[in-house]
Coordinates of C-alpha atoms and ligand atoms in Angstrom, one line a residue:
X1 CA -0.1 0.0 0.0
X2 CA 1.4 3.4 -0.9
X3 CA 1.5 6.3 1.7
X4 CA -1.0 8.2 -0.4
X5 CA -4.7 8.2 -0.5
X6 CA -4.9 10.5 -3.5
X7 CA -2.2 11.0 -6.1
X8 CA -3.0 13.6 -8.8
X9 CA -0.5 13.5 -11.8
X10 CA -0.3 16.4 -14.2
X11 CA -4.1 16.8 -14.3
X12 CA -5.3 19.2 -17.0
X13 CA -8.8 19.9 -18.2
X14 CA -9.8 21.9 -21.3
X15 CA -13.5 22.3 -21.8
X16 CA -14.5 22.3 -25.4
X17 CA -18.0 23.4 -25.8
X18 CA -18.4 22.7 -29.6
X19 CA -17.6 24.3 -32.9
X20 CA -16.7 27.9 -32.9
X21 CA -17.3 28.3 -29.2
X22 CA -14.5 29.3 -26.9
X23 CA -12.3 26.6 -25.3
X24 CA -11.8 27.1 -21.6
X25 CA -8.6 25.8 -20.0
X26 CA -9.8 25.2 -16.4
X27 CA -6.9 23.1 -15.1
X28 CA -3.3 22.9 -16.1
X29 CA -0.7 20.3 -15.1
X30 CA -1.8 20.0 -11.5
X31 CA 0.0 17.4 -9.4
X32 CA -0.2 16.7 -5.7
X33 CA -0.5 13.9 -3.2
X34 CA -2.7 13.5 -0.1
X35 CA -1.5 11.3 2.8
X36 CA -3.4 8.9 5.0
X37 CA -5.1 10.5 7.9
X38 CA -4.4 14.1 7.0
X39 CA -6.7 17.1 6.6
X40 CA -5.8 18.5 3.2
X41 CA -7.0 21.8 2.1
X42 CA -7.3 22.7 -1.6
X43 CA -7.3 26.5 -1.7
X44 CA -7.9 28.9 -4.4
X45 CA -10.0 32.0 -5.5
X46 CA -13.1 31.8 -7.5
X47 CA -12.8 30.2 -10.8
X48 CA -9.3 28.8 -9.9
X49 CA -10.2 25.3 -11.0
X50 CA -11.0 23.5 -7.5
X51 CA -14.3 22.0 -8.5
X52 CA -13.0 20.9 -11.9
X53 CA -10.1 19.1 -10.2
X54 CA -12.3 17.5 -7.6
X55 CA -14.7 16.4 -10.3
X56 CA -11.6 14.7 -12.1
X57 CA -10.6 13.0 -8.8
X58 CA -14.2 11.7 -8.4
X59 CA -14.3 10.3 -11.8
X60 CA -17.3 12.6 -12.8
X61 CA -15.4 14.2 -15.7
X62 CA -12.4 12.9 -17.6
X63 CA -9.1 14.7 -17.6
X64 CA -7.9 16.1 -20.9
X65 CA -4.5 14.8 -19.9
X66 CA -2.8 13.4 -16.8
X67 CA -4.3 10.9 -14.4
X68 CA -5.3 10.5 -10.7
X69 CA -5.4 7.5 -8.4
X70 CA -7.2 6.9 -5.2
X71 CA -6.4 4.1 -2.9
X72 CA -3.7 3.1 -5.5
X73 CA -6.5 2.6 -8.1
X74 CA -7.8 4.4 -11.1
X75 CA -10.5 6.9 -10.2
X76 CA -13.1 4.8 -12.1
X77 CA -12.5 1.7 -9.9
X78 CA -15.9 0.8 -8.2
X79 CA -14.3 -0.8 -5.1
X80 CA -12.3 2.4 -4.4
X81 CA -15.5 4.4 -4.8
X82 CA -17.2 2.6 -2.0
X83 CA -14.5 3.8 0.4
X84 CA -15.0 7.5 -0.6
X85 CA -17.7 10.1 0.7
X86 CA -18.3 13.1 -1.5
X87 CA -20.0 16.4 -1.1
X88 CA -20.4 18.2 -4.4
X89 CA -20.3 22.0 -4.8
X90 CA -24.0 22.5 -5.3
X91 CA -25.6 19.2 -4.4
X92 CA -29.1 18.6 -5.8
X93 CA -31.3 16.2 -4.0
X94 CA -34.8 15.1 -4.8
X95 CA -36.4 17.6 -2.5
X96 CA -39.6 15.8 -1.8
X97 CA -37.7 13.3 0.4
X98 CA -37.1 14.1 4.0
X99 CA -33.5 14.4 5.4
X100 CA -34.1 10.9 6.9
X101 CA -35.4 9.5 3.6
X102 CA -32.3 10.9 1.7
X103 CA -29.9 9.3 4.0
X104 CA -31.8 5.9 3.9
X105 CA -31.8 6.1 0.1
X106 CA -28.0 6.8 0.1
X107 CA -27.5 3.9 2.6
X108 CA -29.4 1.6 0.3
X109 CA -27.1 2.5 -2.6
X110 CA -24.3 1.3 -0.4
X111 CA -26.1 -1.9 0.5
X112 CA -26.6 -1.3 4.2
X113 CA -29.4 -3.2 5.8
X114 CA -32.5 -1.4 7.3
X115 CA -31.4 -1.5 10.8
X116 CA -27.8 -0.2 10.1
X117 CA -29.3 2.5 7.8
X118 CA -31.5 3.8 10.5
X119 CA -28.7 3.7 13.1
X120 CA -26.3 5.6 10.9
X121 CA -29.1 8.1 9.7
X122 CA -30.1 9.1 13.3
X123 CA -26.4 9.3 14.3
X124 CA -25.4 11.5 11.3
X125 CA -28.5 13.8 11.5
X126 CA -27.4 14.5 15.2
X127 CA -23.8 15.0 14.2
X128 CA -24.6 17.7 11.6
X129 CA -27.1 19.4 13.9
X130 CA -30.2 18.3 12.1
X131 CA -31.5 16.1 14.9
X132 CA -34.9 17.9 14.9
X133 CA -35.3 18.3 11.1
X134 CA -35.0 14.6 9.9
X135 CA -38.6 14.3 9.1
X136 CA -38.9 17.6 7.2
X137 CA -38.9 17.7 3.4
X138 CA -35.7 18.9 1.9
X139 CA -37.5 21.6 -0.1
X140 CA -38.3 23.2 3.3
X141 CA -34.7 23.2 4.4
X142 CA -32.7 26.4 4.5
X143 CA -29.5 26.7 2.6
X144 CA -27.3 25.8 5.7
X145 CA -29.5 22.9 6.4
X146 CA -29.0 21.6 2.9
X147 CA -25.3 22.0 3.2
X148 CA -25.5 20.0 6.5
X149 CA -27.5 17.2 5.0
X150 CA -25.1 17.1 2.0
X151 CA -22.3 16.4 4.5
X152 CA -24.3 13.8 6.4
X153 CA -25.0 11.9 3.0
X154 CA -21.2 11.9 2.2
X155 CA -20.7 10.1 5.4
X156 CA -23.3 7.5 5.3
X157 CA -20.9 4.7 3.9
X158 CA -18.5 5.4 6.9
X159 CA -15.9 6.4 4.2
X160 CA -12.2 6.2 4.7
X161 CA -11.7 9.3 2.4
X162 CA -14.0 12.3 2.7
X163 CA -13.9 14.8 -0.3
X164 CA -15.8 18.0 0.4
X165 CA -16.3 20.8 -2.2
X166 CA -16.6 24.0 -0.1
X167 CA -18.1 22.3 3.0
X168 CA -18.4 25.7 4.9
X169 CA -20.5 27.4 2.1
X170 CA -23.7 28.8 3.3
X171 CA -23.1 28.1 7.0
X172 CA -23.2 30.8 9.7
X173 CA -20.3 31.0 12.2
X174 CA -21.7 28.4 14.6
X175 CA -22.5 26.0 11.6
X176 CA -18.9 26.5 10.4
X177 CA -17.4 25.7 13.8
X178 CA -19.7 22.5 14.0
X179 CA -18.4 21.4 10.6
X180 CA -14.7 22.1 11.6
X181 CA -15.3 20.0 14.7
X182 CA -16.8 17.3 12.6
X183 CA -13.8 17.3 10.3
X184 CA -11.4 17.0 13.3
X185 CA -13.4 14.2 14.6
X186 CA -13.2 12.4 11.3
X187 CA -9.4 12.6 11.4
X188 CA -9.5 11.4 15.0
X189 CA -11.5 8.3 13.7
X190 CA -8.6 7.6 11.1
X191 CA -10.2 9.2 8.1
X192 CA -8.4 11.2 5.5
X193 CA -10.3 14.6 4.6
X194 CA -9.7 16.6 1.4
X195 CA -11.6 19.7 1.0
X196 CA -11.7 22.8 -1.3
X197 CA -12.2 26.3 0.0
X198 CA -11.4 30.0 -0.4
X199 CA -12.1 30.6 3.3
X200 CA -8.6 31.3 4.8
X201 CA -9.4 31.0 8.5
X202 CA -10.9 27.4 7.9
X203 CA -7.5 26.3 6.3
X204 CA -5.4 27.9 9.0
X205 CA -7.5 26.2 11.8
X206 CA -7.9 22.8 10.2
X207 CA -5.3 21.7 7.7
X208 CA -2.2 19.7 8.0
X209 CA -1.2 20.4 4.5
X210 CA -2.6 22.6 1.6
X211 CA -2.3 22.9 -2.1
X212 CA -3.1 26.4 -3.7
X213 CA -4.4 26.7 -7.2
X214 CA -4.6 30.0 -9.1
X215 CA -5.8 30.4 -12.7
X216 CA -5.8 26.6 -13.1
X217 CA -2.2 26.1 -12.1
X218 CA -0.8 24.7 -8.9
X219 CA 1.0 27.5 -7.0
X220 CA 2.1 26.0 -3.8
X221 CA 1.8 22.7 -1.9
X222 CA 3.0 21.6 1.4
X223 CA 2.5 22.2 5.2
X224 CA 1.1 25.6 5.8
X225 CA 4.0 27.0 7.9
X226 CA 6.5 26.1 5.1
X227 CA 4.5 28.0 2.5
X228 CA 4.3 31.0 4.6
X229 CA 7.4 33.1 4.2
X230 CA 9.1 33.3 7.7
X231 CA 10.4 36.7 6.5
X232 CA 9.6 39.5 8.8
X233 CA 7.2 41.9 7.1
X234 CA 7.5 44.7 9.6
X235 CA 7.4 45.4 13.3
X236 CA 4.3 47.0 14.6
X237 CA 4.8 49.3 17.6
X238 CA 1.7 50.8 19.3
X239 CA 2.5 54.0 21.4
X240 CA 0.3 56.0 23.6
X241 CA 0.7 59.8 23.3
X242 CA -1.3 61.6 26.0
X243 CA -4.2 58.9 25.9
X244 CA -4.1 58.8 22.1
X245 CA -2.9 55.6 20.4
X246 CA -0.6 55.6 17.4
X247 CA 0.7 52.6 15.3
X248 CA 4.3 52.7 13.9
X249 CA 5.3 50.3 11.3
X250 CA 9.1 49.7 11.3
X251 CA 10.6 48.1 8.3
X252 CA 13.0 45.2 8.8
X253 CA 15.9 47.5 8.0
X254 CA 15.1 49.8 11.0
X255 CA 16.7 49.4 14.4
X256 CA 13.7 48.5 16.7
X257 CA 15.7 48.9 19.9
X258 CA 16.9 52.4 18.9
X259 CA 13.4 53.5 17.8
X260 CA 12.0 52.2 21.2
X261 CA 14.6 54.0 23.1
X262 CA 13.7 57.2 21.3
X263 CA 10.1 56.7 22.1
X264 CA 10.8 56.2 25.8
X265 CA 13.1 59.1 25.9
X266 CA 10.4 61.4 24.6
X267 CA 8.2 60.2 27.6
X268 CA 5.7 58.4 25.3
X269 CA 4.4 55.0 26.5
X270 CA 4.9 51.8 24.6
X271 CA 1.7 49.8 24.5
X272 CA 2.9 46.7 22.3
X273 CA 5.6 45.6 20.0
X274 CA 4.6 42.9 17.5
X275 CA 6.8 41.4 14.7
X276 CA 4.5 40.7 11.8
X277 CA 5.3 37.7 9.5
X278 CA 3.4 36.6 6.6
X279 CA -0.1 35.3 7.2
X280 CA -2.1 33.0 4.9
X281 CA -4.1 36.0 3.7
X282 CA -0.8 37.6 2.6
X283 CA 0.3 34.6 0.7
X284 CA -3.1 34.1 -0.9
X285 CA -3.0 37.8 -2.0
X286 CA 0.6 37.4 -3.2
X287 CA -0.2 34.4 -5.3
X288 CA -3.5 35.7 -6.7
X289 CA -1.9 39.0 -7.7
X290 CA 0.9 37.2 -9.5
X291 CA -1.5 34.9 -11.2
X292 CA -4.5 34.9 -13.7
X293 CA -7.1 36.3 -11.5
X294 CA -10.5 34.4 -12.2
X295 CA -8.7 31.5 -13.8
X296 CA -10.2 29.7 -16.8
X297 CA -7.9 31.0 -19.5
X298 CA -10.1 31.4 -22.6
X299 CA -8.9 31.0 -26.1
X300 CA -10.5 30.5 -29.5
X301 CA -10.3 27.3 -31.4
X302 CA -7.2 27.2 -33.3
X303 CA -5.3 29.5 -31.0
X304 CA -2.0 28.2 -29.6
X305 CA -2.5 26.7 -26.1
Ligands
ATP1 N1 -18.6 22.6 -17.9 C1 -17.8 23.7 -18.2 N2 -17.7 24.2 -19.4 C2 -16.9 25.4 -19.6 N3 -16.1 25.9 -18.6 C3 -16.2 25.5 -17.4 C4 -17.0 24.4 -17.1 N4 -16.9 24.0 -15.8 C5 -16.0 25.1 -15.3 N5 -15.5 25.8 -16.2 C6 -14.6 26.9 -16.1 O1 -13.4 26.4 -15.5 C7 -12.9 27.5 -14.7 C8 -12.7 26.9 -13.3 O2 -14.0 26.6 -12.8 P1 -14.3 25.8 -11.3 O3 -15.6 25.6 -11.1 O4 -13.3 24.6 -11.3 O5 -13.6 26.9 -10.3 P2 -13.6 26.8 -8.7 O6 -12.1 27.0 -8.2 O7 -14.3 25.6 -8.3 O8 -14.4 28.2 -8.3 P3 -15.3 28.6 -7.1 O9 -14.6 28.9 -6.0 O10 -16.1 29.7 -7.7 O11 -16.2 27.4 -6.8 C9 -13.8 28.6 -14.7 O12 -13.3 29.6 -15.5 C10 -15.1 28.0 -15.2 O13 -15.9 29.0 -16.0
MG2 MG1 -16.0 25.4 -7.1

């Protein structure tokens, strides 16, 4: 068994909508690996190619070139699929079903018996905070409730690998926290979680490793602390002058000690001194600024790629 749950090798996707329509290059040469029992964040701005990559990994669309393996098997492998739970970006469920009926239906697809289906459905409804809404029809669910039932259905087969496309979308801060806790619990249970997002705080709080895509290309991949530049950006000094606060930004070239001595000599009070290093937000903005913002490079048929 290899160390990796997901291996993406040079994945590319060009959408070709037909004669005389523009081709769209959504993903170009994306390679990364996801290890067992890690929480892996797939990060990128809108239109970066996250959903397209996830669909290729789930075998829902074919790559134009490159390949992917899950559990050492090609993504089309049925036995491997049974070990995966997937939340699509905009899940559509037959909305006359109740939440409970949807979970029961999904359980049937995986061949679970009646008793097991019921047991798992109750547990999952509770786990995603829908304990009281299991009997309500999905068309009466709010956006956040639909997102929660989407996550519950992804877990009905007790999958070893959970793939979530924007799991926090549509959730309020409490809902986001609950889903974050659930993702941590999944890892505690020995699962591997791969999720896409553009919400930086979720990545910072959750992920062991991340990959960042911009304009369909992989920009960075690795542990978050290795991606962030340890370089000092500036030192922030807050001083108090007669009850009024003022913030000084000292560049790395400036002598912080000397500046502080000057401040003290002039009878001003120092409130705080904070060295500022690169945050995930700084990295994200840096990468997006240097890339094709919006992604999906468009070109006409016959244009050189
Ligand atoms: N079926 C399709 N036909 C043509 N172009 C497509 C198709 N699906 C996606 N694209 C294009 O591919 C690019 C990447 O889209 P994708 O949905 O993968 O981005 P994303 O990173 O998931 O964005 P978001 O954060 O908004 O969900 C976009 O330019 C999009 O318009
Ligand atoms: Mg998407």
